[in-house]
Short mmCIF file of C-alpha atoms in Angstrom, two decimals:
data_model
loop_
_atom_site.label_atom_id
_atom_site.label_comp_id
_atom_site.label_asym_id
_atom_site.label_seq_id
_atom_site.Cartn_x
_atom_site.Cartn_y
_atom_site.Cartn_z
CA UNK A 1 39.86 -13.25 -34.85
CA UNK A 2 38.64 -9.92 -36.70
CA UNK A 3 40.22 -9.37 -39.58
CA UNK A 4 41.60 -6.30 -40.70
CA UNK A 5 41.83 -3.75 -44.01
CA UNK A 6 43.57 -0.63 -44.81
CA UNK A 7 44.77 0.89 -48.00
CA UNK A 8 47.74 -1.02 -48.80
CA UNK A 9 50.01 2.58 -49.82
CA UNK A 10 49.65 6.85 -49.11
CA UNK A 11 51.29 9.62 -50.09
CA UNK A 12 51.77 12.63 -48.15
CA UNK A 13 54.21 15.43 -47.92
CA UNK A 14 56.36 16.74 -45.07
CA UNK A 15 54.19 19.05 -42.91
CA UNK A 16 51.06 17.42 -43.48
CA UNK A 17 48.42 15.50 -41.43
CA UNK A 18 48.22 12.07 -42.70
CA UNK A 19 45.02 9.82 -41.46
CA UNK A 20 45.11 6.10 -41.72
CA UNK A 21 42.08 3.76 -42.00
CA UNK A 22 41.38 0.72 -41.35
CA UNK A 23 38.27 -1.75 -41.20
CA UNK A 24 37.76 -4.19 -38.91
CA UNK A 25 33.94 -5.39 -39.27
CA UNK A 26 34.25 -8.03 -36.91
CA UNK A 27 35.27 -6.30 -34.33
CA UNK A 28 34.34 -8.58 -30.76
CA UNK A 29 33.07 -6.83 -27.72
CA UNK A 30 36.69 -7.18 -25.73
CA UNK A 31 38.85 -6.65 -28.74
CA UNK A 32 41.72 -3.59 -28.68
CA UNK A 33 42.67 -1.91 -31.94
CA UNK A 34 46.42 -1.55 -32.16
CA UNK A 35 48.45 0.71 -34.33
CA UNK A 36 52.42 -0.37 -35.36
CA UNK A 37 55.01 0.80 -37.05
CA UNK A 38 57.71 -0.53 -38.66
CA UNK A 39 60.66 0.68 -40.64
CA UNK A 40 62.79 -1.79 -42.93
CA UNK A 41 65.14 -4.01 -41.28
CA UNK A 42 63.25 -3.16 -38.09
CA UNK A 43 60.88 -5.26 -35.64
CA UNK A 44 57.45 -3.41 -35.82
CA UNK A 45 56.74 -0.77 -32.98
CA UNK A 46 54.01 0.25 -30.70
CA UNK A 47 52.69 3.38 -31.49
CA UNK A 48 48.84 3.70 -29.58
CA UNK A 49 46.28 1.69 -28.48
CA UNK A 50 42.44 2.38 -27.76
CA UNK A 51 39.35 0.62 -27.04
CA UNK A 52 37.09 3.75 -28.17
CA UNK A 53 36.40 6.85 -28.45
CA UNK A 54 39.96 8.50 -29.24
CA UNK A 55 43.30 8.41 -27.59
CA UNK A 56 45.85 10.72 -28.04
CA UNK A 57 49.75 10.38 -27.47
CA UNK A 58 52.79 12.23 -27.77
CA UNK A 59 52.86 10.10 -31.64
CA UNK A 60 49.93 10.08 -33.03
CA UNK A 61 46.32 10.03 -32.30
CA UNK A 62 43.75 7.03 -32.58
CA UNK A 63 39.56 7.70 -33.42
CA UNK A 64 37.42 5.05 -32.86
CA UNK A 65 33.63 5.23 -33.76
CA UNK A 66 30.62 4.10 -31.20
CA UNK A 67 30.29 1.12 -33.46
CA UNK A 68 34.19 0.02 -33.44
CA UNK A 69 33.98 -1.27 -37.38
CA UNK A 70 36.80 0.77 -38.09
CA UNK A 71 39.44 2.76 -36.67
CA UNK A 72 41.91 5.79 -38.38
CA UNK A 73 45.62 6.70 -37.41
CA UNK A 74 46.09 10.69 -37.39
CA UNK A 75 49.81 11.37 -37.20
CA UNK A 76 50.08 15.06 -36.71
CA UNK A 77 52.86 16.78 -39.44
CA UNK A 78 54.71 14.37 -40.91
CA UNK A 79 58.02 14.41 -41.48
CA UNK A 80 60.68 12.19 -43.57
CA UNK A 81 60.83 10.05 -40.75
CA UNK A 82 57.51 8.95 -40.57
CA UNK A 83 57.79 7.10 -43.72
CA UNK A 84 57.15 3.58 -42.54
CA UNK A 85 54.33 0.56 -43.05
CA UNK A 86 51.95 0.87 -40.43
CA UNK A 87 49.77 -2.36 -39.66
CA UNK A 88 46.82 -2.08 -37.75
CA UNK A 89 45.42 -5.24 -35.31
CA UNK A 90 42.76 -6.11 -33.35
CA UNK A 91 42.97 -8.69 -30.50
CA UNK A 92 41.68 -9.42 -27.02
CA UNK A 93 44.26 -8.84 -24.18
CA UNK A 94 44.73 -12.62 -22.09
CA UNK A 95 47.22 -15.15 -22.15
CA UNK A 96 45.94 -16.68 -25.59
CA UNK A 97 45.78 -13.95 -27.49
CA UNK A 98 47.62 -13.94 -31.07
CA UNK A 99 48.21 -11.05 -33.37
CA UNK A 100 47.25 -11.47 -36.68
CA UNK A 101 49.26 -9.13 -39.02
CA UNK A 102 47.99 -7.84 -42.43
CA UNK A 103 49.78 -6.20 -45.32
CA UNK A 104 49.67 -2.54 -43.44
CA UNK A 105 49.75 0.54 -45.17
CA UNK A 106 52.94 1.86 -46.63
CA UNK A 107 53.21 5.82 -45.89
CA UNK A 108 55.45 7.55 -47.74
CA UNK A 109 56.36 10.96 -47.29
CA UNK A 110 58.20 13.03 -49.47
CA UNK A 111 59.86 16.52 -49.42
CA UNK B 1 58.35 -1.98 -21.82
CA UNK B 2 61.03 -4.75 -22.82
CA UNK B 3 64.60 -4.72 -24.78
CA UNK B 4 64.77 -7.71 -26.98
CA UNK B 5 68.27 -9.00 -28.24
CA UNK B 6 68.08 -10.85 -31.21
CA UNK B 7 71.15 -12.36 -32.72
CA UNK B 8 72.64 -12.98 -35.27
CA UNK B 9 71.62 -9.76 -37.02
CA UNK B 10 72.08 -11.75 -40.30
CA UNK B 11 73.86 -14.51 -42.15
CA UNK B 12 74.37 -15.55 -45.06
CA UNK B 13 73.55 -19.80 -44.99
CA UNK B 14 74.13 -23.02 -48.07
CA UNK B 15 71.25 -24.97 -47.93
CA UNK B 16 70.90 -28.13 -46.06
CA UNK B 17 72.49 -26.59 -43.49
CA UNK B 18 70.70 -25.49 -39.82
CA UNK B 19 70.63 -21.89 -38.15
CA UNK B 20 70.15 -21.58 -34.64
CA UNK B 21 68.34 -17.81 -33.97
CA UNK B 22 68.92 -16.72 -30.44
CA UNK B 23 66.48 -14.10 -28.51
CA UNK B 24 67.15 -12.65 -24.87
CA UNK B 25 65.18 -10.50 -23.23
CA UNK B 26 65.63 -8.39 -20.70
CA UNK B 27 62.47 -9.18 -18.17
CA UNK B 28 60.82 -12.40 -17.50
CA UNK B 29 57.65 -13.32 -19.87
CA UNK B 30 55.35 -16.27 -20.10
CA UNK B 31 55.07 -16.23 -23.69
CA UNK B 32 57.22 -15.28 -26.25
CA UNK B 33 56.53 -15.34 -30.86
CA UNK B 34 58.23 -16.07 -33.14
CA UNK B 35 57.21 -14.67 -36.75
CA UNK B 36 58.54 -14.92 -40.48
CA UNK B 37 58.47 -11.73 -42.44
CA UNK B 38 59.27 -12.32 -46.45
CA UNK B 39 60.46 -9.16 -48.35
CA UNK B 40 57.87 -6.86 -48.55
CA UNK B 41 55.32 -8.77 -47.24
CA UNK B 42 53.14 -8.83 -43.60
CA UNK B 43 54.88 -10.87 -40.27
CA UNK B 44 53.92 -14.54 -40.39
CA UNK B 45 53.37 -15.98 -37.04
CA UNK B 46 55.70 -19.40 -36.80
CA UNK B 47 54.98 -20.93 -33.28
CA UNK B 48 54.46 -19.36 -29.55
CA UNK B 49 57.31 -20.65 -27.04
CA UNK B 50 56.11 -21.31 -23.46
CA UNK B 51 58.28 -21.93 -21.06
CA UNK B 52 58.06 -25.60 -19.44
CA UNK B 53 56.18 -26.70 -21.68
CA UNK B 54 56.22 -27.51 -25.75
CA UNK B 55 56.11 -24.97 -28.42
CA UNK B 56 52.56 -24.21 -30.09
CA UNK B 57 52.83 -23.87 -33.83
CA UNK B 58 50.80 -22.57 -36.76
CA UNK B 59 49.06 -24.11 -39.46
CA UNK B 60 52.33 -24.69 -42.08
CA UNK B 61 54.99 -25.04 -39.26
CA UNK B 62 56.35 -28.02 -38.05
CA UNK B 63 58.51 -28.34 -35.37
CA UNK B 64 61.04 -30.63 -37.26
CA UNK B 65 61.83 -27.35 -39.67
CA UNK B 66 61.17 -25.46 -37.21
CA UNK B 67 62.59 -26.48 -33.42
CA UNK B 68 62.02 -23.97 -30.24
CA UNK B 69 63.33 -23.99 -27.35
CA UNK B 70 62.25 -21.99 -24.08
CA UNK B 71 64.79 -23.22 -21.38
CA UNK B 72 63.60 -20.26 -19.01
CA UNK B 73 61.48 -17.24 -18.95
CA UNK B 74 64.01 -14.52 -20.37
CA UNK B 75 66.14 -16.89 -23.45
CA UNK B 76 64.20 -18.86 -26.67
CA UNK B 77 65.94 -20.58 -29.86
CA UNK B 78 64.47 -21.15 -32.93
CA UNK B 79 66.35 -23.33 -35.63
CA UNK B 80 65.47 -23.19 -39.11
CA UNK B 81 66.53 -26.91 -40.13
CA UNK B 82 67.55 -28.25 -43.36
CA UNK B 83 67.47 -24.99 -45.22
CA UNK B 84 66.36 -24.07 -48.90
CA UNK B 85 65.66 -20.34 -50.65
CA UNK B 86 62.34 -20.64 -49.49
CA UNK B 87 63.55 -20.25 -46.12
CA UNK B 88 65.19 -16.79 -47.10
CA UNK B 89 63.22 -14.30 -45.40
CA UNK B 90 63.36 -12.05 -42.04
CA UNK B 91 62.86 -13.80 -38.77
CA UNK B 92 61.48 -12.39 -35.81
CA UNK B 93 61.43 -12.66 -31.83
CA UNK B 94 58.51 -10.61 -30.30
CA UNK B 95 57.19 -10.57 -26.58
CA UNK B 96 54.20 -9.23 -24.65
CA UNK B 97 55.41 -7.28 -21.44
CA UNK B 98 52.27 -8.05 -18.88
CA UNK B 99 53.55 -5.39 -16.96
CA UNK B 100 52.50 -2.82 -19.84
CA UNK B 101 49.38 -1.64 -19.33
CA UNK B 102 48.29 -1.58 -23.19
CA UNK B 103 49.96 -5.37 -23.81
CA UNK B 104 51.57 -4.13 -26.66
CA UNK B 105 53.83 -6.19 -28.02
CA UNK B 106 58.20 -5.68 -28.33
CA UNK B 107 59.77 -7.33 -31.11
CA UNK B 108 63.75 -7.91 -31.35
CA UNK B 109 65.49 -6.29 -34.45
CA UNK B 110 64.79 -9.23 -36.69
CA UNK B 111 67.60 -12.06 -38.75
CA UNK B 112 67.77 -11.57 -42.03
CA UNK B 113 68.63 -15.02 -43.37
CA UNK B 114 69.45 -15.58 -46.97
CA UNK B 115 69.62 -19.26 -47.76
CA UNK B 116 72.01 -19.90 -51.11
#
């Protein structure tokens, strides 16, 4: 199972574009990179998924290089709401698959 | 996508004593998590529930602390058994809907248990 690292805290201010990275070296060839979010006393949340290249939702927008080693988290104008840990993971779709969690990046964004 | 109902929302237990976590969701899945989260820190995977057959758990989880129970494809227990502080931390149901088309996974609003 790839493992995964991102910068464990941010700053940003309301307004702003904040980009999250995170390395994942051992990346396998049918591994996805996914991107949660969790508030406290919450359940983490799906925010966007991608394989390569980039994907873009209504949230936020994933960029993936050709080589898949890392991936970075663009949420588009923060606001106060936004401040939340966000955990990236890698893992295979099937019937096995677990998610391994790391410590996620804690965004906080202030007025 | 899936609803997960997760109950109770918290509680407040003397140790020694059992809690039974209950987690219903609202579409049938093969497989459904359970994970610890401790204050501040990343979610733990405990065990995967399968339904019809035995629970699968992780390395440091033992299903005499930790019994499951999968009686069909929507409902899953998990007891935390003979409880001590160490056991006070947030506990988590979480599904993967195969009808999503990304697999992401749903999680339930969480238990916060505090053990005194």
């Amino acid at each position: 199972l790839a493992k995964t690292t991102q910068p464990i805290s941010m700053d940003s201010y309301e307004g702003q574009e904040v980009n999250i990275t995170c390395s994942h070296n051992n990346i396998a060839t049918n591994d996805y990179i996914t991107w949660y979010q969790q508030f406290p006393s919450q359940g983490p949340r799906f925010i966007i998924q991608g394989y390569k290249t980039k994907v873009t939702n209504e949230v936020a927008s994933l960029f993936i290089p050709a080589d898949r080693k890392s991936s970075t988290l663009s949420l588009p104008r923060v606001s106060l709401s936004d401040t939340a840990v966000y955990y990236c993971l890698v893992a295979a779709a099937g019937n096995n698959r677990k998610l391994i969690w790391g410590l996620g990046t804690s965004l906080a964004v202030n007025p | 996508s899936a609803v997960i109902s997760q109950k109770p929302s918290r509680d407040i237990c003397q140790r020694g004593t059992s809690l039974t976590i209950q987690c219903q969701v609202d579409s049938q899945v093969t497989m459904m998590f359970w994970y610890r989260q401790q204050p501040g820190q990343s979610l733990t995977l405990i065990a995967t529930a399968n339904q019809g057959s035995e629970a699968t758990y992780e390395s440091g989880f033992v299903i005499d602390k930790f019994p499951i129970s999968r009686p069909n494809l929507t409902f899953s227990t998990l007891t935390v058994s003979n409880m001590s502080p160490e056991d006070s931390s947030i506990y988590l149901c979480s599904v993967e809907d195969p009808g999503s088309p990304t697999l992401e996974a749903f999680f339930g609003q969480g238990t916060r248990l505090t053990v005194v």
